[in-house]
Amino acid sequence: QDQWPFLYDTTKSIDLWKDQVESVHMYPGSFLLQKKPAHDDFVASLPPSSGVVDSWEAMWAAIQLHPGTTVTVKNKLWGSLFTEANMHSIVQEFVHLYEAGGQTDDPPGCAFTPAPVCTATVVNSAQMNSITGVHVYQDALYVEAAAKAPIISAVRKGDTWIPYR
């Protein structure tokens, strides 16, 4: 919940700069903004569509009914999704993408040590288990319904840094 004030504050900035915003992308633990112009058709890379809905209630039902697909949310009455009010509503719907249920580590306790071998894994919230990404455009929102609960972890293997060139 520490990140929530930041997320809500971004809605004001997105509204102020909406003419320069191509899209907003929400993933578990990550919030990204794509400035105009986009250089690719990101929507075409999403999983197949399960259809278009026009309300949050219908979206949540479709996410549960169609795992592994993209649920499109469009409602002409909402206007631009980049207004502060609409972005605030969107953040409110998906805020639990930023609220993990804790962390486990293997071997136990290694995450807080310099141990050369360690895997720290996020304990997903229910929303993290059912949604892998939310993509907001001016007139539509695309929600990637998880085919299965994702595993979000950081893996440390060894104590020698390998330089990359």
XYZ file of C-alpha atoms in Angstrom:
165
model
C 0.000 0.000 0.000
C 3.023 2.279 0.211
C 2.908 2.822 -3.562
C -0.783 3.744 -3.714
C -0.376 7.520 -3.132
C 2.177 7.606 -5.948
C -0.190 5.769 -8.287
C -3.055 8.127 -7.545
C -0.784 11.161 -7.990
C 0.215 9.937 -11.455
C -3.421 10.263 -12.567
C -3.106 14.057 -12.266
C 0.062 14.155 -14.345
C -1.364 11.875 -17.022
C -4.389 14.170 -17.307
C -2.155 17.255 -17.619
C -0.013 15.634 -20.314
C -2.705 13.478 -21.979
C -2.037 14.926 -25.449
C 1.473 13.442 -25.271
C 0.465 10.056 -23.824
C 0.150 7.069 -26.148
C -0.612 4.460 -23.481
C -0.280 3.458 -19.840
C 0.751 -0.072 -18.887
C 0.153 -1.651 -15.485
C 1.859 -4.898 -14.516
C 2.306 -6.491 -11.094
C 4.696 -4.088 -9.385
C 5.296 -1.920 -12.490
C 3.579 1.184 -13.875
C 4.747 2.415 -17.286
C 3.797 5.243 -19.605
C 4.420 5.258 -23.376
C 4.837 8.729 -24.814
C 3.553 9.537 -28.316
C 4.271 8.499 -30.955
C 4.398 4.747 -30.420
C 6.646 2.959 -32.889
C 4.807 -0.351 -32.934
C 1.316 -1.822 -32.671
C 1.489 -3.148 -29.125
C -2.178 -4.184 -29.061
C -1.550 -6.613 -31.943
C 0.964 -8.471 -29.739
C -1.567 -9.196 -26.976
C -3.185 -12.624 -26.472
C -6.347 -13.276 -28.524
C -9.409 -11.240 -27.605
C -12.289 -12.764 -25.667
C -14.514 -9.848 -26.639
C -15.433 -6.295 -25.749
C -17.261 -5.263 -22.566
C -18.450 -1.847 -21.383
C -18.324 -2.030 -17.577
C -16.039 -3.074 -14.745
C -18.500 -5.766 -13.663
C -18.549 -7.353 -17.118
C -14.747 -7.095 -17.319
C -14.208 -8.976 -14.034
C -16.641 -11.687 -15.154
C -14.873 -12.034 -18.521
C -11.453 -12.277 -16.855
C -12.678 -15.240 -14.801
C -14.430 -16.907 -17.755
C -11.639 -16.467 -20.324
C -8.161 -17.046 -18.848
C -5.298 -16.632 -21.292
C -7.135 -14.020 -23.376
C -7.367 -10.249 -23.614
C -10.544 -8.570 -22.376
C -11.212 -5.230 -24.063
C -13.099 -2.553 -22.134
C -14.694 0.254 -24.179
C -17.405 2.645 -23.091
C -18.027 5.748 -25.220
C -19.801 7.425 -22.300
C -16.520 7.494 -20.352
C -14.736 9.739 -22.894
C -10.941 9.826 -22.842
C -9.485 7.315 -20.411
C -6.550 9.674 -19.774
C -8.600 12.184 -17.761
C -7.755 12.331 -14.073
C -11.162 10.936 -13.058
C -10.959 7.976 -15.456
C -7.329 7.191 -14.633
C -8.161 7.370 -10.927
C -10.984 4.881 -11.492
C -8.658 2.594 -13.468
C -5.983 2.709 -10.762
C -8.680 1.967 -8.173
C -9.781 -1.125 -10.133
C -6.253 -2.502 -10.476
C -4.448 -1.200 -7.391
C -4.008 -4.737 -6.052
C -1.508 -5.414 -8.830
C 0.787 -3.448 -6.496
C -0.029 -5.228 -3.250
C 1.827 -8.497 -2.858
C 1.007 -10.812 -0.002
C 4.626 -10.909 1.101
C 7.739 -12.708 -0.070
C 9.318 -16.100 0.432
C 12.946 -16.947 -0.079
C 14.829 -20.154 -0.766
C 16.884 -21.046 1.130
C 14.979 -19.408 3.988
C 16.478 -16.100 5.113
C 18.785 -15.708 2.102
C 17.067 -12.615 0.674
C 18.516 -10.476 3.450
C 22.062 -11.815 3.112
C 24.762 -11.729 0.432
C 24.307 -15.497 -0.088
C 25.436 -16.356 -3.639
C 22.433 -18.601 -4.321
C 18.990 -17.300 -3.446
C 15.510 -17.101 -4.938
C 13.087 -14.491 -3.608
C 9.496 -15.069 -4.736
C 6.519 -12.731 -4.435
C 3.386 -14.069 -2.750
C 0.804 -12.936 -5.293
C -2.393 -11.077 -4.466
C -5.586 -12.483 -6.010
C -5.379 -9.778 -8.692
C -1.776 -10.703 -9.515
C -2.937 -14.297 -10.002
C -5.657 -13.354 -12.487
C -4.160 -10.405 -14.443
C -0.761 -10.206 -16.103
C -1.142 -6.745 -17.642
C -3.469 -3.766 -18.112
C -2.979 -1.517 -21.130
C -4.766 1.817 -21.202
C -5.248 3.788 -24.417
C -7.293 6.935 -24.908
C -10.445 5.076 -25.972
C -9.963 1.500 -24.745
C -8.457 -0.599 -22.000
C -7.006 -4.064 -22.634
C -6.683 -6.540 -19.767
C -4.541 -9.651 -20.111
C -6.275 -12.423 -18.166
C -3.655 -14.815 -16.812
C -3.774 -18.332 -18.226
C -2.305 -19.450 -14.893
C -0.959 -17.699 -11.830
C 2.433 -16.181 -12.669
C 5.527 -16.808 -10.595
C 7.322 -13.549 -9.874
C 10.790 -14.120 -8.494
C 14.321 -12.803 -8.428
C 16.989 -15.460 -8.755
C 20.566 -14.998 -7.588
C 23.037 -17.578 -8.897
C 26.630 -17.226 -7.871
C 28.904 -14.533 -6.564
C 30.870 -13.625 -9.689
C 29.720 -10.681 -11.789
C 29.772 -11.431 -15.513
C 30.489 -8.282 -17.511
C 28.211 -7.740 -20.506
C 29.415 -5.954 -23.593
